[in-house]
Short mmCIF file of C-alpha atoms in Angstrom, two decimals:
data_model
loop_
_atom_site.label_atom_id
_atom_site.label_comp_id
_atom_site.label_asym_id
_atom_site.label_seq_id
_atom_site.Cartn_x
_atom_site.Cartn_y
_atom_site.Cartn_z
CA MET A 1 -93.46 -19.04 -18.45
CA ASP A 2 -90.74 -21.55 -17.47
CA PRO A 3 -91.78 -24.91 -18.42
CA GLU A 4 -90.57 -26.38 -15.43
CA LEU A 5 -92.49 -23.66 -12.71
CA GLU A 6 -95.34 -23.86 -14.80
CA ALA A 7 -96.03 -27.69 -14.17
CA PHE A 8 -95.97 -26.32 -10.14
CA ILE A 9 -98.62 -23.89 -10.54
CA PRO A 10 -101.42 -25.70 -9.37
CA LEU A 11 -99.85 -26.82 -6.36
CA PHE A 12 -99.48 -22.94 -5.25
CA PRO A 13 -102.72 -21.45 -2.53
CA GLN A 14 -104.58 -18.53 -4.14
CA ALA A 15 -103.21 -15.05 -4.30
CA ASP A 16 -105.10 -13.78 -1.98
CA LEU A 17 -104.59 -11.59 1.42
CA SER A 18 -108.44 -10.98 2.55
CA ASP A 19 -108.14 -13.43 4.91
CA PRO A 20 -104.50 -13.11 7.61
CA VAL A 21 -104.58 -15.94 9.16
CA THR A 22 -105.96 -18.64 6.45
CA ALA A 23 -103.00 -17.08 4.42
CA ARG A 24 -100.38 -17.64 7.41
CA ARG A 25 -101.75 -20.93 7.34
CA HIS A 26 -101.69 -22.03 3.76
CA PHE A 27 -97.55 -20.22 3.51
CA ALA A 28 -96.59 -22.25 6.39
CA GLU A 29 -97.79 -24.99 4.72
CA LEU A 30 -95.83 -24.31 1.34
CA ALA A 31 -93.02 -23.77 3.47
CA ALA A 32 -92.73 -26.91 5.25
CA ALA A 33 -93.24 -28.49 2.28
CA VAL A 34 -89.53 -27.30 0.66
CA PRO A 35 -87.12 -29.72 1.51
CA LYS A 36 -84.92 -29.39 5.09
CA PRO A 37 -81.73 -27.87 4.46
CA ASP A 38 -78.63 -28.71 5.72
CA THR A 39 -77.15 -27.16 8.74
CA THR A 40 -74.15 -29.25 10.30
CA GLY A 41 -72.23 -27.11 8.78
CA MET A 42 -73.29 -24.18 10.84
CA GLU A 43 -74.34 -23.27 14.14
CA VAL A 44 -78.19 -21.90 14.27
CA ARG A 45 -79.56 -20.39 17.38
CA ASP A 46 -82.40 -17.85 18.86
CA LEU A 47 -82.13 -14.94 20.68
CA VAL A 48 -84.33 -12.25 21.38
CA VAL A 49 -83.21 -9.19 20.71
CA PRO A 50 -83.39 -5.98 23.25
CA ALA A 51 -86.07 -3.50 22.24
CA ASP A 52 -89.14 -2.38 22.79
CA PRO A 53 -91.19 -4.42 22.07
CA GLU A 54 -88.42 -7.33 21.89
CA VAL A 55 -87.46 -8.90 18.34
CA ALA A 56 -86.86 -12.62 18.34
CA VAL A 57 -84.32 -13.52 15.41
CA ARG A 58 -82.54 -16.70 14.31
CA ILE A 59 -78.48 -16.76 13.66
CA TYR A 60 -77.19 -19.15 11.35
CA ARG A 61 -73.09 -18.86 11.47
CA PRO A 62 -71.15 -21.13 9.19
CA HIS A 63 -67.59 -21.50 10.85
CA ALA A 64 -65.80 -19.64 8.64
CA ALA A 65 -68.28 -16.20 8.28
CA THR A 66 -66.60 -12.81 8.20
CA GLY A 67 -69.64 -10.85 7.25
CA ALA A 68 -72.82 -11.08 8.17
CA ILE A 69 -76.54 -9.91 6.83
CA VAL A 70 -80.05 -8.71 8.36
CA TRP A 71 -82.33 -10.71 6.77
CA LEU A 72 -86.00 -10.10 5.78
CA HIS A 73 -88.22 -12.93 5.01
CA GLY A 74 -91.12 -12.31 2.64
CA GLY A 75 -95.23 -12.60 2.88
CA GLY A 76 -96.36 -9.70 1.90
CA PHE A 77 -96.10 -8.34 5.22
CA VAL A 78 -98.40 -9.97 6.67
CA MET A 79 -97.10 -13.82 6.38
CA GLY A 80 -93.81 -15.66 7.33
CA ASP A 81 -91.39 -15.69 10.52
CA VAL A 82 -88.30 -17.46 11.14
CA HIS A 83 -89.74 -20.90 11.02
CA THR A 84 -90.77 -20.39 7.46
CA GLU A 85 -88.26 -18.91 6.30
CA HIS A 86 -85.62 -21.45 7.49
CA PRO A 87 -85.01 -23.05 4.25
CA TRP A 88 -84.10 -20.10 2.64
CA ALA A 89 -81.71 -18.33 5.15
CA ALA A 90 -79.96 -21.52 6.16
CA ARG A 91 -79.02 -21.90 2.47
CA LEU A 92 -78.41 -18.66 2.13
CA ALA A 93 -75.69 -18.72 5.07
CA ASP A 94 -74.38 -21.79 3.62
CA LEU A 95 -73.79 -21.00 0.13
CA ALA A 96 -72.43 -17.12 0.91
CA GLY A 97 -70.85 -18.55 4.10
CA ALA A 98 -72.04 -15.48 5.64
CA VAL A 99 -73.71 -15.01 8.90
CA VAL A 100 -77.62 -14.84 8.55
CA VAL A 101 -79.72 -12.56 11.25
CA SER A 102 -83.05 -13.84 10.44
CA VAL A 103 -85.77 -11.58 11.90
CA ASP A 104 -89.35 -12.36 12.72
CA TYR A 105 -90.31 -9.02 12.19
CA ARG A 106 -93.94 -8.25 13.91
CA LEU A 107 -96.68 -8.55 10.68
CA ALA A 108 -99.78 -6.22 9.71
CA PRO A 109 -102.55 -5.78 9.71
CA GLU A 110 -102.30 -6.19 13.59
CA ASN A 111 -98.98 -4.27 13.51
CA PRO A 112 -98.75 -1.96 10.54
CA PHE A 113 -95.70 0.17 10.01
CA PRO A 114 -93.68 0.92 11.50
CA ALA A 115 -93.53 -1.92 13.24
CA ALA A 116 -92.16 -4.03 10.97
CA LEU A 117 -88.89 -1.57 9.93
CA ASP A 118 -88.76 -0.43 13.82
CA ASP A 119 -87.98 -4.67 14.24
CA ALA A 120 -85.64 -5.22 11.36
CA TYR A 121 -83.86 -1.27 12.52
CA ALA A 122 -83.08 -2.60 15.65
CA ALA A 123 -81.62 -6.03 15.04
CA LEU A 124 -79.53 -4.22 12.17
CA VAL A 125 -78.29 -2.41 15.55
CA TRP A 126 -77.56 -5.31 17.46
CA THR A 127 -76.01 -6.73 14.78
CA ALA A 128 -73.82 -4.33 14.86
CA ASP A 129 -73.28 -3.68 18.40
CA ASN A 130 -72.45 -7.37 18.72
CA ALA A 131 -70.11 -8.08 15.79
CA ALA A 132 -67.67 -9.24 17.46
CA GLU A 133 -69.49 -11.66 19.41
CA LEU A 134 -70.93 -12.84 16.06
CA GLY A 135 -66.98 -13.17 14.56
CA VAL A 136 -67.55 -10.71 12.04
CA ASP A 137 -66.37 -7.56 10.51
CA PRO A 138 -68.48 -4.70 11.16
CA GLN A 139 -67.69 -3.16 8.34
CA ARG A 140 -69.38 -6.54 6.48
CA ILE A 141 -72.70 -6.28 7.94
CA GLY A 142 -75.29 -6.19 4.46
CA VAL A 143 -79.39 -6.13 4.24
CA GLY A 144 -81.46 -7.98 2.49
CA GLY A 145 -84.57 -10.02 1.67
CA HIS A 146 -87.37 -11.45 -0.49
CA SER A 147 -90.49 -9.25 -1.61
CA SER A 148 -92.16 -7.39 1.41
CA GLY A 149 -88.93 -8.44 3.48
CA GLY A 150 -86.82 -7.14 0.50
CA GLY A 151 -88.84 -3.40 0.80
CA ILE A 152 -88.33 -3.38 4.45
CA ALA A 153 -84.41 -3.96 4.02
CA ALA A 154 -84.21 -1.02 1.23
CA ALA A 155 -85.72 1.12 4.12
CA VAL A 156 -83.52 -0.16 6.47
CA ALA A 157 -81.07 1.36 4.36
CA LEU A 158 -82.61 4.55 4.12
CA ARG A 159 -82.94 4.99 7.78
CA ALA A 160 -79.55 3.93 8.44
CA ARG A 161 -78.14 6.56 6.05
CA ASP A 162 -80.89 9.22 7.52
CA GLU A 163 -79.86 8.48 10.96
CA GLY A 164 -76.24 7.80 10.74
CA GLY A 165 -77.05 4.20 12.05
CA PRO A 166 -74.73 1.11 11.78
CA HIS A 167 -72.27 0.67 8.11
CA LEU A 168 -74.26 -1.46 5.65
CA CYS A 169 -71.73 -2.48 3.08
CA PHE A 170 -74.34 -3.79 0.78
CA GLN A 171 -78.98 -4.09 -0.07
CA LEU A 172 -79.89 -7.49 -1.62
CA LEU A 173 -83.04 -6.99 -2.91
CA ASN A 174 -84.85 -10.20 -4.20
CA GLN A 175 -88.40 -9.17 -5.72
CA PRO A 176 -88.79 -6.55 -3.37
CA GLY A 177 -91.82 -4.83 -2.56
CA LEU A 178 -91.17 -1.21 -3.36
CA ASP A 179 -94.01 1.19 -4.22
CA ASP A 180 -97.38 1.13 -2.92
CA ARG A 181 -99.00 3.62 -5.87
CA GLN A 182 -99.17 0.60 -8.16
CA ARG A 183 -98.82 2.68 -11.50
CA THR A 184 -96.07 1.10 -13.40
CA TRP A 185 -97.03 -1.73 -16.30
CA SER A 186 -96.52 -4.86 -14.93
CA ALA A 187 -98.45 -3.73 -11.56
CA ARG A 188 -101.04 -2.79 -14.03
CA THR A 189 -100.83 -5.60 -16.05
CA PHE A 190 -100.37 -8.74 -14.03
CA THR A 191 -104.04 -9.23 -13.02
CA ASP A 192 -103.64 -13.25 -13.07
CA THR A 193 -100.02 -13.97 -12.36
CA PRO A 194 -99.53 -17.05 -9.82
CA TRP A 195 -99.09 -16.10 -6.28
CA MET A 196 -98.44 -12.43 -6.88
CA ASN A 197 -100.96 -10.28 -8.75
CA ARG A 198 -102.59 -6.99 -8.45
CA ASP A 199 -105.36 -7.63 -5.93
CA LYS A 200 -102.47 -9.08 -3.77
CA ALA A 201 -100.39 -6.62 -3.66
CA ALA A 202 -103.08 -4.24 -3.50
CA ALA A 203 -104.46 -5.38 -0.33
CA MET A 204 -100.52 -6.00 1.03
CA TRP A 205 -100.15 -2.81 1.02
CA ARG A 206 -103.52 -2.27 2.61
CA HIS A 207 -102.69 -4.22 5.54
CA TYR A 208 -99.25 -2.61 5.87
CA LEU A 209 -100.11 0.95 5.05
CA GLY A 210 -103.34 0.72 7.77
CA GLY A 211 -105.22 3.46 5.83
CA ARG A 212 -102.06 6.03 6.73
CA PRO A 213 -100.46 7.69 3.54
CA ALA A 214 -97.13 6.36 2.82
CA SER A 215 -93.68 7.42 3.50
CA PRO A 216 -90.32 6.80 1.72
CA TYR A 217 -89.59 4.78 5.12
CA ALA A 218 -93.09 2.73 3.97
CA ALA A 219 -92.47 2.48 0.64
CA PRO A 220 -88.50 3.26 -0.27
CA ALA A 221 -89.77 4.09 -4.06
CA ARG A 222 -91.17 7.39 -2.95
CA ALA A 223 -88.07 8.79 -1.34
CA GLU A 224 -86.82 11.02 -3.63
CA ASP A 225 -83.07 11.26 -2.81
CA LEU A 226 -81.28 7.58 -3.33
CA SER A 227 -77.57 8.49 -2.86
CA GLY A 228 -74.73 7.83 -0.15
CA LEU A 229 -76.83 4.09 0.14
CA PRO A 230 -74.86 1.00 0.22
CA PRO A 231 -74.05 -0.93 -3.54
CA ALA A 232 -77.26 -3.23 -3.94
CA TYR A 233 -78.03 -6.57 -6.35
CA VAL A 234 -81.56 -5.97 -7.33
CA ALA A 235 -83.57 -9.24 -8.94
CA THR A 236 -86.78 -9.24 -10.56
CA ALA A 237 -88.99 -12.04 -11.86
CA GLU A 238 -90.58 -11.42 -15.10
CA LEU A 239 -94.23 -12.24 -14.40
CA CYS A 240 -94.01 -10.46 -11.24
CA PRO A 241 -96.56 -6.69 -10.14
CA ASN A 242 -92.95 -6.02 -8.65
CA ARG A 243 -90.87 -6.17 -11.24
CA ASP A 244 -91.05 -2.64 -13.44
CA GLU A 245 -90.68 -1.06 -9.51
CA ASP A 246 -87.10 -2.92 -9.10
CA ILE A 247 -86.24 -2.15 -12.38
CA ASP A 248 -87.17 1.48 -11.66
CA TYR A 249 -85.62 1.74 -8.53
CA ALA A 250 -82.27 -0.04 -9.13
CA VAL A 251 -81.89 2.38 -12.63
CA ARG A 252 -82.56 5.49 -9.82
CA LEU A 253 -79.97 3.85 -7.73
CA LEU A 254 -77.70 3.85 -10.67
CA GLN A 255 -78.48 7.07 -11.48
CA ALA A 256 -77.46 8.57 -7.92
CA GLY A 257 -74.29 7.00 -7.82
CA VAL A 258 -74.77 3.86 -6.24
CA SER A 259 -73.39 0.80 -7.59
CA VAL A 260 -75.77 -1.95 -8.82
CA GLU A 261 -76.01 -5.23 -10.18
CA LEU A 262 -79.40 -5.91 -11.66
CA HIS A 263 -80.38 -9.65 -12.89
CA GLN A 264 -84.12 -9.51 -14.25
CA TRP A 265 -85.13 -13.60 -14.35
CA ALA A 266 -87.19 -14.30 -17.48
CA GLY A 267 -89.70 -17.03 -17.55
CA THR A 268 -89.85 -16.40 -13.54
CA PHE A 269 -93.05 -15.30 -11.27
CA HIS A 270 -92.95 -14.10 -7.58
CA GLY A 271 -91.56 -16.57 -5.33
CA SER A 272 -91.32 -19.49 -7.81
CA GLN A 273 -87.80 -19.60 -6.47
CA ALA A 274 -89.52 -22.02 -4.34
CA ILE A 275 -89.66 -25.30 -6.79
CA LEU A 276 -86.42 -26.07 -5.87
CA SER A 277 -86.35 -29.21 -8.38
CA ALA A 278 -86.61 -26.12 -11.33
CA ALA A 279 -83.20 -25.27 -13.10
CA VAL A 280 -83.59 -21.78 -12.96
CA SER A 281 -84.88 -21.60 -9.42
CA GLN A 282 -81.20 -23.11 -8.73
CA ARG A 283 -79.35 -20.53 -10.78
CA GLN A 284 -81.62 -18.08 -8.78
CA ILE A 285 -80.38 -19.44 -5.14
CA THR A 286 -76.80 -19.60 -6.58
CA GLU A 287 -76.61 -16.58 -7.66
CA LEU A 288 -78.52 -14.50 -4.65
CA ALA A 289 -75.70 -16.41 -2.58
CA ALA A 290 -72.72 -15.27 -4.75
CA ALA A 291 -73.54 -11.88 -4.77
CA LEU A 292 -74.14 -11.85 -1.29
CA GLY A 293 -69.90 -13.49 -0.68
CA ARG A 294 -69.04 -11.23 -2.84
CA ALA A 295 -70.13 -8.18 -1.66
CA LEU A 296 -68.71 -9.27 2.44
CA ALA A 297 -65.80 -10.23 0.83
CA GLU A 298 -64.87 -7.01 -0.33
#
């Protein structure tokens, strides 16, 4: 493990989703400890997307933005909101020069699949329909997210393809949760890694699926056909249960004719980029934003 990251492990909450309410509180405390981003160079506003039910979003609009990304926060499908995601969404908007539509999707277990996907897809449709108001090119809209949010983002891309939905030019998948089956080497082996381990991943999927079988829209790794999807940037952490399912998904996208950039970050663990003082975290965040900036500029 990167020594700069290892020093912070005692400060991370235990990898436990058995009590969602407590887990949410710890997650919010962790997010609150992250240094606040500078948002003076952008417009930040909260609004509600009309849907059934309505979906709250927070929009970050840098003054010179021409593209947009619908962004889904992490948190194991159970934790997180636009407030905990604020430090990351603001940095992404600033560094990429992109409009970020951060989605406050419904959380499991109270709202199992497909609630989060429905909310995310409604936000995408709204973003495409309101591209002119947002000041962006409707052909330069992407979708992305961290962890569980990355899994939802991949599902949004599948649904948009299958339903003839809004055009997506890019998908940014950072350590996404894609496969409920947990059959890969990393999923079976990483039982005591920081923040995310096998038991937490299993609990995450139990909460999200609510006892029902997983479809490809719930667990995108189950999709048999990945052709016709937008170009992707997939980032993985070395010491993460999701690592191998993410690499497998990236390879399958390539084999389906989808352009993919895959970056495996050595010495990192799931969510370790929250440790902003570490050089590797700074490189990760800079690279994610650069990938988004490149994709939306093309």
